[in-house]
Amino acid sequence: ISKTDDSLKPADRLHVEYDRDKFAGIVVDPTTEPELYDFIETIKAGKRKYIEYPSEQLTYFARRIYELRKN
């Protein structure tokens, strides 16, 4: 996420998006984006926390979720 697209840090963006509707409004195809799908399902189930993911992955997940919300 660039500064022009989103002013929040990746973990903060993920918290905002999760708090919005627990990721219920995010539709991800598990065959085309399995990592993002697994991340969303794992977070929804409470099996892992954001801190457990590498920062590169968090940045990617935050960017994709932000993009999916905009569309």
Coordinates of N, CA and C in Angstrom, one line a residue:
I1 N 0.9 -1.2 0.0 CA 0.0 0.0 0.0 C 0.9 1.2 0.0
S2 N 0.7 2.1 -0.9 CA 1.5 3.3 -0.9 C 0.8 4.4 -0.1
K3 N 1.5 5.4 0.3 CA 1.0 6.4 1.1 C -0.2 7.1 0.4
T4 N -0.2 7.2 -0.9 CA -1.3 7.8 -1.6 C -2.6 7.0 -1.6
D5 N -2.5 5.7 -1.5 CA -3.6 4.8 -1.4 C -4.2 4.6 0.0
D6 N -3.3 4.6 1.0 CA -3.8 4.2 2.3 C -2.8 4.8 3.3
S7 N -3.3 5.6 4.3 CA -2.4 6.2 5.3 C -2.1 5.3 6.5
L8 N -2.8 4.2 6.6 CA -2.6 3.3 7.7 C -1.5 2.3 7.5
K9 N -0.9 1.9 8.5 CA 0.1 0.8 8.5 C -0.7 -0.5 8.2
P10 N 0.0 -1.5 7.6 CA -0.8 -2.8 7.3 C -1.6 -3.4 8.4
A11 N -1.0 -3.5 9.6 CA -1.7 -4.2 10.7 C -2.9 -3.3 11.1
D12 N -2.7 -2.0 11.1 CA -3.8 -1.1 11.4 C -4.9 -1.2 10.4
R13 N -4.6 -1.2 9.1 CA -5.6 -1.4 8.1 C -6.3 -2.7 8.3
L14 N -5.6 -3.8 8.6 CA -6.3 -5.0 8.8 C -7.3 -5.0 10.0
H15 N -6.9 -4.3 11.0 CA -7.8 -4.2 12.2 C -9.0 -3.4 11.8
V16 N -8.9 -2.3 11.1 CA -10.0 -1.5 10.6 C -10.9 -2.4 9.8
E17 N -10.4 -3.1 8.8 CA -11.2 -3.9 7.9 C -11.9 -5.0 8.7
Y18 N -11.2 -5.7 9.6 CA -11.8 -6.7 10.4 C -12.9 -6.2 11.3
D19 N -12.6 -5.1 11.9 CA -13.7 -4.5 12.8 C -14.9 -4.1 12.0
R20 N -14.8 -3.8 10.8 CA -15.9 -3.3 10.0 C -17.0 -4.4 9.9
D21 N -16.6 -5.6 9.6 CA -17.6 -6.7 9.5 C -17.0 -8.1 9.6
K22 N -15.9 -8.2 10.3 CA -15.2 -9.4 10.6 C -14.8 -10.1 9.3
F23 N -14.5 -9.3 8.2 CA -14.1 -9.8 6.9 C -15.3 -10.5 6.2
A24 N -16.5 -10.3 6.7 CA -17.6 -11.0 6.0 C -17.9 -10.4 4.6
G25 N -17.5 -9.2 4.4 CA -17.7 -8.6 3.1 C -16.6 -8.8 2.1
I26 N -15.6 -9.5 2.5 CA -14.5 -9.8 1.6 C -14.7 -11.2 0.9
V27 N -14.8 -11.2 -0.4 CA -14.9 -12.5 -1.1 C -13.6 -12.8 -1.8
V28 N -13.0 -13.9 -1.5 CA -11.8 -14.3 -2.1 C -11.9 -15.7 -2.6
D29 N -11.5 -16.0 -3.8 CA -11.5 -17.3 -4.4 C -10.3 -18.1 -3.9
P30 N -10.6 -19.2 -3.2 CA -9.5 -20.0 -2.6 C -8.6 -20.6 -3.7
T31 N -9.0 -20.8 -4.9 CA -8.2 -21.4 -5.9 C -7.2 -20.3 -6.5
T32 N -7.6 -19.1 -6.6 CA -6.7 -18.1 -7.2 C -5.9 -17.3 -6.2
E33 N -6.4 -17.2 -5.0 CA -5.6 -16.5 -3.9 C -5.7 -17.3 -2.6
P34 N -5.1 -18.5 -2.6 CA -5.2 -19.4 -1.5 C -4.6 -18.8 -0.2
E35 N -3.5 -18.1 -0.3 CA -2.9 -17.5 0.9 C -3.8 -16.5 1.6
L36 N -4.3 -15.6 0.7 CA -5.2 -14.6 1.3 C -6.5 -15.2 1.9
Y37 N -7.0 -16.2 1.2 CA -8.2 -16.9 1.7 C -7.9 -17.6 3.0
D38 N -6.8 -18.3 3.1 CA -6.4 -18.9 4.4 C -6.2 -17.9 5.5
F39 N -5.6 -16.8 5.1 CA -5.3 -15.7 6.1 C -6.7 -15.2 6.7
I40 N -7.6 -14.9 5.8 CA -8.9 -14.4 6.2 C -9.6 -15.4 7.1
E41 N -9.7 -16.7 6.7 CA -10.4 -17.7 7.4 C -9.7 -18.0 8.8
T42 N -8.4 -18.0 8.8 CA -7.6 -18.2 10.0 C -7.9 -17.1 11.0
I43 N -7.9 -15.8 10.6 CA -8.1 -14.7 11.4 C -9.6 -14.7 11.9
K44 N -10.5 -15.0 11.0 CA -11.9 -15.1 11.4 C -12.1 -16.2 12.5
A45 N -11.4 -17.3 12.4 CA -11.6 -18.4 13.4 C -10.8 -18.1 14.7
G46 N -10.0 -17.0 14.7 CA -9.2 -16.7 15.9 C -8.0 -17.7 16.1
K47 N -7.5 -18.3 15.1 CA -6.4 -19.3 15.2 C -5.1 -18.6 15.2
R48 N -5.0 -17.4 14.6 CA -3.7 -16.7 14.6 C -3.9 -15.2 14.8
K49 N -2.9 -14.5 15.1 CA -2.9 -13.1 15.2 C -2.1 -12.4 14.1
Y50 N -2.3 -11.2 13.8 CA -1.5 -10.5 12.8 C 0.0 -10.5 13.1
I51 N 0.3 -10.4 14.3 CA 1.7 -10.4 14.7 C 2.5 -11.6 14.3
E52 N 1.8 -12.7 14.1 CA 2.4 -14.0 13.8 C 2.7 -14.1 12.3
Y53 N 2.4 -13.1 11.5 CA 2.7 -13.1 10.1 C 3.8 -12.2 9.8
P54 N 4.7 -12.6 8.8 CA 5.8 -11.7 8.4 C 5.2 -10.4 7.9
S55 N 6.0 -9.3 8.0 CA 5.5 -8.0 7.6 C 5.2 -7.9 6.1
E56 N 5.9 -8.6 5.3 CA 5.7 -8.6 3.9 C 4.3 -9.2 3.5
Q57 N 4.0 -10.3 4.2 CA 2.7 -10.9 4.0 C 1.6 -10.0 4.5
L58 N 1.7 -9.3 5.7 CA 0.7 -8.4 6.2 C 0.5 -7.3 5.2
T59 N 1.6 -6.8 4.6 CA 1.5 -5.7 3.7 C 0.7 -6.1 2.5
Y60 N 0.9 -7.3 2.0 CA 0.2 -7.8 0.8 C -1.3 -8.0 1.2
F61 N -1.5 -8.7 2.3 CA -2.9 -8.9 2.7 C -3.7 -7.6 2.9
A62 N -3.1 -6.7 3.5 CA -3.7 -5.4 3.8 C -4.1 -4.7 2.4
R63 N -3.1 -4.7 1.5 CA -3.3 -4.1 0.2 C -4.4 -4.8 -0.6
R64 N -4.4 -6.1 -0.6 CA -5.5 -6.8 -1.3 C -6.9 -6.6 -0.7
I65 N -6.9 -6.6 0.6 CA -8.2 -6.4 1.3 C -8.7 -5.0 1.0
Y66 N -7.8 -4.0 1.1 CA -8.1 -2.6 0.8 C -8.7 -2.5 -0.6
E67 N -8.0 -3.2 -1.6 CA -8.4 -3.1 -3.0 C -9.8 -3.8 -3.2
L68 N -10.0 -4.9 -2.5 CA -11.3 -5.6 -2.6 C -12.4 -4.8 -2.1
R69 N -12.2 -4.1 -1.0 CA -13.2 -3.2 -0.4 C -13.5 -2.0 -1.4
K70 N -12.5 -1.5 -2.0 CA -12.8 -0.4 -2.9 C -13.6 -0.8 -4.1
N71 N -13.4 -2.0 -4.6 CA -14.1 -2.5 -5.8 C -15.5 -3.0 -5.5

